[in-house]
């Protein structure tokens, strides 16, 4: 099966141990997976894993059970099956860090947005509106500062469906490298938070389903550690590098997931739409 998957990713379906090309249907994916000639045969130290979300179309198609047939019908059936699993739409995730909050609070309900934090959320809501995009959902962490930020943003999009999830709560995703001396969570916290945040990543990050016909834009309001970990995972960077990134309050990180499985960042921690005296990070 592993060998079949590798061939299938190059646009080949196995029929009873014999390869049949279906490049017409999978040609675009094949082109995307081929190293461009301008690289002069440069061999990258790390290659992109196109099946990172386990949704690579060819990996979802089972090989034919007919061991001896190589007829036109079998080839056509293979093409149709592959086409059924091949997405055409692009997913855009706009990850928003919450606004500045009361860091003196000991309980979550005491860690509410400051006056500045509320203003930052308004700037972000206005920025998202000015982009002129059609948003499909507004998701937020269940922590007070994230919910309050999402509440303010939602005023700009009253018709966009709203969801909340504990999976996006702040935490310690993975021990950072290099470590930071003044921030040392217990090992148990990394184990508990890390599993939850990784599950949130797998739930949120994937290419569009084949049934999705148009591009989608989703707003996700959560926390700095969570977003930074997501960025590293999505770009296939070492996840322990997450703490090397800094994000301002209410900043926008825009991640694009293409049908081919390619992932890119359009904005990382964008906050230039705010006046300089309204920008904060801690």
GROMACS .gro file of C-alpha atoms in nm:
model
  282
    1UNK     CA    1   0.000   0.000   0.000
    2UNK     CA    2   0.285   0.239   0.079
    3UNK     CA    3   0.437   0.180  -0.261
    4UNK     CA    4   0.100   0.236  -0.425
    5UNK     CA    5   0.056   0.565  -0.241
    6UNK     CA    6   0.389   0.694  -0.369
    7UNK     CA    7   0.296   0.606  -0.727
    8UNK     CA    8  -0.052   0.747  -0.685
    9UNK     CA    9   0.087   1.080  -0.576
   10UNK     CA   10   0.259   1.098  -0.914
   11UNK     CA   11  -0.075   1.048  -1.092
   12UNK     CA   12  -0.072   0.670  -1.126
   13UNK     CA   13  -0.345   0.432  -1.014
   14UNK     CA   14  -0.257   0.067  -0.958
   15UNK     CA   15  -0.481  -0.190  -1.120
   16UNK     CA   16  -0.381  -0.535  -1.005
   17UNK     CA   17  -0.014  -0.445  -0.976
   18UNK     CA   18  -0.003  -0.264  -1.314
   19UNK     CA   19   0.027   0.115  -1.327
   20UNK     CA   20  -0.226   0.315  -1.527
   21UNK     CA   21  -0.163   0.687  -1.571
   22UNK     CA   22  -0.449   0.921  -1.492
   23UNK     CA   23  -0.251   1.236  -1.549
   24UNK     CA   24  -0.540   1.420  -1.714
   25UNK     CA   25  -0.730   1.440  -1.389
   26UNK     CA   26  -0.431   1.469  -1.156
   27UNK     CA   27  -0.207   1.672  -1.381
   28UNK     CA   28  -0.220   1.988  -1.170
   29UNK     CA   29  -0.120   1.802  -0.856
   30UNK     CA   30   0.154   1.626  -1.048
   31UNK     CA   31   0.292   1.957  -1.170
   32UNK     CA   32   0.282   2.102  -0.821
   33UNK     CA   33   0.474   1.806  -0.684
   34UNK     CA   34   0.752   1.823  -0.945
   35UNK     CA   35   1.069   2.020  -0.878
   36UNK     CA   36   1.093   2.320  -1.112
   37UNK     CA   37   1.371   2.328  -1.370
   38UNK     CA   38   1.503   2.660  -1.240
   39UNK     CA   39   1.628   2.487  -0.925
   40UNK     CA   40   1.915   2.340  -1.130
   41UNK     CA   41   1.853   2.003  -0.967
   42UNK     CA   42   1.907   2.149  -0.621
   43UNK     CA   43   1.817   1.889  -0.361
   44UNK     CA   44   1.638   2.051  -0.062
   45UNK     CA   45   1.744   1.945   0.285
   46UNK     CA   46   1.377   1.893   0.376
   47UNK     CA   47   1.105   1.819   0.123
   48UNK     CA   48   0.745   1.929   0.155
   49UNK     CA   49   0.508   1.656   0.272
   50UNK     CA   50   0.203   1.695   0.047
   51UNK     CA   51   0.004   1.444   0.250
   52UNK     CA   52   0.052   1.630   0.578
   53UNK     CA   53  -0.324   1.640   0.639
   54UNK     CA   54  -0.382   1.281   0.521
   55UNK     CA   55  -0.608   1.426   0.249
   56UNK     CA   56  -0.386   1.386  -0.055
   57UNK     CA   57  -0.643   1.271  -0.315
   58UNK     CA   58  -0.442   0.976  -0.444
   59UNK     CA   59  -0.396   0.843  -0.093
   60UNK     CA   60  -0.774   0.828  -0.050
   61UNK     CA   61  -0.837   0.610  -0.357
   62UNK     CA   62  -0.821   0.234  -0.316
   63UNK     CA   63  -0.645   0.028  -0.585
   64UNK     CA   64  -0.857  -0.189  -0.813
   65UNK     CA   65  -0.935  -0.541  -0.695
   66UNK     CA   66  -0.925  -0.667  -1.054
   67UNK     CA   67  -0.578  -0.816  -1.072
   68UNK     CA   68  -0.572  -0.892  -1.442
   69UNK     CA   69  -0.772  -0.616  -1.606
   70UNK     CA   70  -0.625  -0.310  -1.767
   71UNK     CA   71  -0.925  -0.213  -1.979
   72UNK     CA   72  -1.065   0.132  -2.050
   73UNK     CA   73  -1.348   0.097  -1.798
   74UNK     CA   74  -1.111   0.032  -1.509
   75UNK     CA   75  -0.901   0.332  -1.606
   76UNK     CA   76  -1.210   0.550  -1.631
   77UNK     CA   77  -1.337   0.431  -1.294
   78UNK     CA   78  -0.998   0.515  -1.141
   79UNK     CA   79  -1.008   0.864  -1.292
   80UNK     CA   80  -1.359   0.926  -1.160
   81UNK     CA   81  -1.269   0.801  -0.814
   82UNK     CA   82  -0.966   1.027  -0.802
   83UNK     CA   83  -1.168   1.324  -0.921
   84UNK     CA   84  -1.423   1.268  -0.643
   85UNK     CA   85  -1.147   1.318  -0.384
   86UNK     CA   86  -0.971   1.612  -0.552
   87UNK     CA   87  -1.054   1.955  -0.399
   88UNK     CA   88  -1.067   2.275  -0.603
   89UNK     CA   89  -1.131   2.538  -0.334
   90UNK     CA   90  -0.878   2.719  -0.113
   91UNK     CA   91  -0.917   2.763   0.263
   92UNK     CA   92  -0.802   3.083   0.432
   93UNK     CA   93  -0.756   3.089   0.810
   94UNK     CA   94  -0.727   3.433   0.972
   95UNK     CA   95  -0.584   3.373   1.318
   96UNK     CA   96  -0.640   3.662   1.559
   97UNK     CA   97  -0.459   3.702   1.888
   98UNK     CA   98  -0.683   3.847   2.160
   99UNK     CA   99  -0.645   4.210   2.266
  100UNK     CA  100  -0.444   4.332   2.564
  101UNK     CA  101  -0.587   4.200   2.890
  102UNK     CA  102  -0.559   4.240   3.267
  103UNK     CA  103  -0.249   4.036   3.352
  104UNK     CA  104  -0.302   4.092   3.725
  105UNK     CA  105  -0.605   3.865   3.726
  106UNK     CA  106  -0.550   3.526   3.889
  107UNK     CA  107  -0.860   3.355   3.750
  108UNK     CA  108  -0.966   3.349   3.388
  109UNK     CA  109  -1.272   3.563   3.448
  110UNK     CA  110  -1.044   3.830   3.595
  111UNK     CA  111  -0.826   3.836   3.285
  112UNK     CA  112  -1.060   4.052   3.084
  113UNK     CA  113  -0.967   4.299   2.811
  114UNK     CA  114  -0.826   4.633   2.913
  115UNK     CA  115  -0.961   4.951   2.758
  116UNK     CA  116  -0.671   4.937   2.514
  117UNK     CA  117  -0.743   4.573   2.439
  118UNK     CA  118  -1.103   4.652   2.350
  119UNK     CA  119  -0.989   4.930   2.120
  120UNK     CA  120  -0.739   4.694   1.955
  121UNK     CA  121  -1.018   4.444   1.888
  122UNK     CA  122  -1.222   4.720   1.724
  123UNK     CA  123  -0.932   4.806   1.495
  124UNK     CA  124  -0.901   4.440   1.401
  125UNK     CA  125  -1.273   4.405   1.335
  126UNK     CA  126  -1.263   4.711   1.112
  127UNK     CA  127  -0.956   4.577   0.932
  128UNK     CA  128  -1.127   4.245   0.865
  129UNK     CA  129  -1.431   4.429   0.734
  130UNK     CA  130  -1.219   4.651   0.510
  131UNK     CA  131  -1.068   4.342   0.348
  132UNK     CA  132  -1.406   4.286   0.189
  133UNK     CA  133  -1.401   3.910   0.233
  134UNK     CA  134  -1.695   3.678   0.283
  135UNK     CA  135  -1.635   3.500   0.614
  136UNK     CA  136  -1.787   3.160   0.676
  137UNK     CA  137  -1.740   3.126   1.052
  138UNK     CA  138  -1.600   3.301   1.360
  139UNK     CA  139  -1.439   3.060   1.604
  140UNK     CA  140  -1.290   3.154   1.940
  141UNK     CA  141  -1.124   3.007   2.243
  142UNK     CA  142  -1.345   2.987   2.552
  143UNK     CA  143  -1.107   3.199   2.760
  144UNK     CA  144  -1.244   3.538   2.866
  145UNK     CA  145  -0.998   3.756   2.675
  146UNK     CA  146  -1.053   3.562   2.352
  147UNK     CA  147  -1.433   3.559   2.384
  148UNK     CA  148  -1.441   3.933   2.451
  149UNK     CA  149  -1.219   3.997   2.148
  150UNK     CA  150  -1.446   3.779   1.934
  151UNK     CA  151  -1.754   3.959   2.070
  152UNK     CA  152  -1.618   4.291   1.949
  153UNK     CA  153  -1.515   4.154   1.611
  154UNK     CA  154  -1.855   3.991   1.563
  155UNK     CA  155  -2.023   4.334   1.580
  156UNK     CA  156  -1.874   4.393   1.235
  157UNK     CA  157  -2.013   4.058   1.109
  158UNK     CA  158  -2.343   3.994   1.287
  159UNK     CA  159  -2.453   3.732   1.032
  160UNK     CA  160  -2.139   3.517   1.050
  161UNK     CA  161  -2.193   3.194   1.253
  162UNK     CA  162  -2.013   3.186   1.588
  163UNK     CA  163  -1.846   2.889   1.757
  164UNK     CA  164  -1.638   2.844   2.074
  165UNK     CA  165  -1.405   2.561   2.169
  166UNK     CA  166  -1.189   2.469   2.468
  167UNK     CA  167  -0.933   2.320   2.228
  168UNK     CA  168  -0.807   2.671   2.141
  169UNK     CA  169  -0.739   2.777   2.501
  170UNK     CA  170  -0.392   2.909   2.579
  171UNK     CA  171  -0.128   2.665   2.696
  172UNK     CA  172   0.222   2.526   2.661
  173UNK     CA  173   0.228   2.340   2.327
  174UNK     CA  174   0.580   2.195   2.331
  175UNK     CA  175   0.907   2.272   2.511
  176UNK     CA  176   1.063   2.556   2.311
  177UNK     CA  177   1.412   2.547   2.162
  178UNK     CA  178   1.605   2.740   2.270
  179UNK     CA  179   1.444   2.739   2.614
  180UNK     CA  180   1.352   3.060   2.794
  181UNK     CA  181   1.485   3.082   3.147
  182UNK     CA  182   1.198   3.280   3.301
  183UNK     CA  183   0.925   3.060   3.149
  184UNK     CA  184   0.936   2.701   3.266
  185UNK     CA  185   0.602   2.520   3.280
  186UNK     CA  186   0.591   2.180   3.446
  187UNK     CA  187   0.642   1.881   3.219
  188UNK     CA  188   0.286   1.772   3.294
  189UNK     CA  189   0.156   2.098   3.149
  190UNK     CA  190   0.335   2.039   2.820
  191UNK     CA  191   0.190   1.687   2.802
  192UNK     CA  192  -0.163   1.803   2.875
  193UNK     CA  193  -0.167   2.126   2.675
  194UNK     CA  194   0.044   1.988   2.393
  195UNK     CA  195  -0.196   1.705   2.314
  196UNK     CA  196  -0.493   1.943   2.316
  197UNK     CA  197  -0.329   2.208   2.098
  198UNK     CA  198  -0.205   1.947   1.851
  199UNK     CA  199  -0.559   1.809   1.832
  200UNK     CA  200  -0.685   2.162   1.765
  201UNK     CA  201  -0.432   2.195   1.485
  202UNK     CA  202  -0.539   1.870   1.320
  203UNK     CA  203  -0.905   1.966   1.352
  204UNK     CA  204  -0.858   2.312   1.199
  205UNK     CA  205  -0.578   2.267   0.946
  206UNK     CA  206  -0.659   2.063   0.637
  207UNK     CA  207  -0.726   2.129   0.270
  208UNK     CA  208  -1.083   2.192   0.158
  209UNK     CA  209  -1.317   1.900   0.111
  210UNK     CA  210  -1.377   1.804  -0.250
  211UNK     CA  211  -1.740   1.908  -0.209
  212UNK     CA  212  -1.644   2.269  -0.127
  213UNK     CA  213  -1.708   2.476  -0.438
  214UNK     CA  214  -1.581   2.823  -0.343
  215UNK     CA  215  -1.290   2.956  -0.139
  216UNK     CA  216  -1.357   3.005   0.232
  217UNK     CA  217  -1.231   3.255   0.491
  218UNK     CA  218  -1.251   3.161   0.860
  219UNK     CA  219  -1.178   3.390   1.155
  220UNK     CA  220  -1.017   3.217   1.453
  221UNK     CA  221  -0.963   3.418   1.774
  222UNK     CA  222  -0.726   3.256   2.020
  223UNK     CA  223  -0.383   3.301   2.179
  224UNK     CA  224  -0.020   3.374   2.100
  225UNK     CA  225   0.125   3.035   2.197
  226UNK     CA  226  -0.145   2.850   2.005
  227UNK     CA  227  -0.106   3.061   1.691
  228UNK     CA  228   0.273   3.041   1.693
  229UNK     CA  229   0.260   2.664   1.726
  230UNK     CA  230   0.004   2.647   1.444
  231UNK     CA  231   0.233   2.852   1.219
  232UNK     CA  232   0.528   2.621   1.272
  233UNK     CA  233   0.320   2.309   1.217
  234UNK     CA  234   0.145   2.447   0.910
  235UNK     CA  235   0.471   2.548   0.742
  236UNK     CA  236   0.635   2.219   0.842
  237UNK     CA  237   0.894   2.402   1.051
  238UNK     CA  238   1.028   2.242   1.371
  239UNK     CA  239   0.737   2.299   1.613
  240UNK     CA  240   0.974   2.368   1.901
  241UNK     CA  241   1.066   2.694   1.722
  242UNK     CA  242   0.730   2.851   1.813
  243UNK     CA  243   0.868   3.077   2.088
  244UNK     CA  244   1.103   3.249   1.841
  245UNK     CA  245   0.799   3.429   1.699
  246UNK     CA  246   0.636   3.734   1.855
  247UNK     CA  247   0.275   3.843   1.797
  248UNK     CA  248   0.115   4.175   1.890
  249UNK     CA  249  -0.223   4.190   2.057
  250UNK     CA  250  -0.519   4.162   1.818
  251UNK     CA  251  -0.280   4.098   1.527
  252UNK     CA  252  -0.382   3.901   1.219
  253UNK     CA  253  -0.197   3.593   1.097
  254UNK     CA  254  -0.336   3.481   0.760
  255UNK     CA  255  -0.265   3.125   0.650
  256UNK     CA  256  -0.369   2.988   0.311
  257UNK     CA  257  -0.421   2.617   0.239
  258UNK     CA  258  -0.431   2.534  -0.133
  259UNK     CA  259  -0.611   2.234  -0.287
  260UNK     CA  260  -0.269   2.089  -0.377
  261UNK     CA  261  -0.175   2.071  -0.009
  262UNK     CA  262   0.061   2.368  -0.025
  263UNK     CA  263   0.044   2.607   0.269
  264UNK     CA  264   0.162   2.968   0.283
  265UNK     CA  265   0.143   3.272   0.508
  266UNK     CA  266   0.007   3.596   0.369
  267UNK     CA  267   0.044   3.789   0.695
  268UNK     CA  268   0.223   3.704   1.019
  269UNK     CA  269   0.117   3.909   1.321
  270UNK     CA  270  -0.009   4.199   1.110
  271UNK     CA  271  -0.098   4.501   1.323
  272UNK     CA  272   0.005   4.791   1.099
  273UNK     CA  273  -0.359   4.893   1.066
  274UNK     CA  274  -0.348   5.019   1.427
  275UNK     CA  275  -0.200   5.354   1.531
  276UNK     CA  276   0.152   5.305   1.668
  277UNK     CA  277   0.049   5.412   2.017
  278UNK     CA  278  -0.221   5.141   2.026
  279UNK     CA  279   0.014   4.851   1.953
  280UNK     CA  280   0.119   4.622   2.239
  281UNK     CA  281   0.256   4.273   2.281
  282UNK     CA  282   0.247   4.199   2.657
   0.00000   0.00000   0.00000
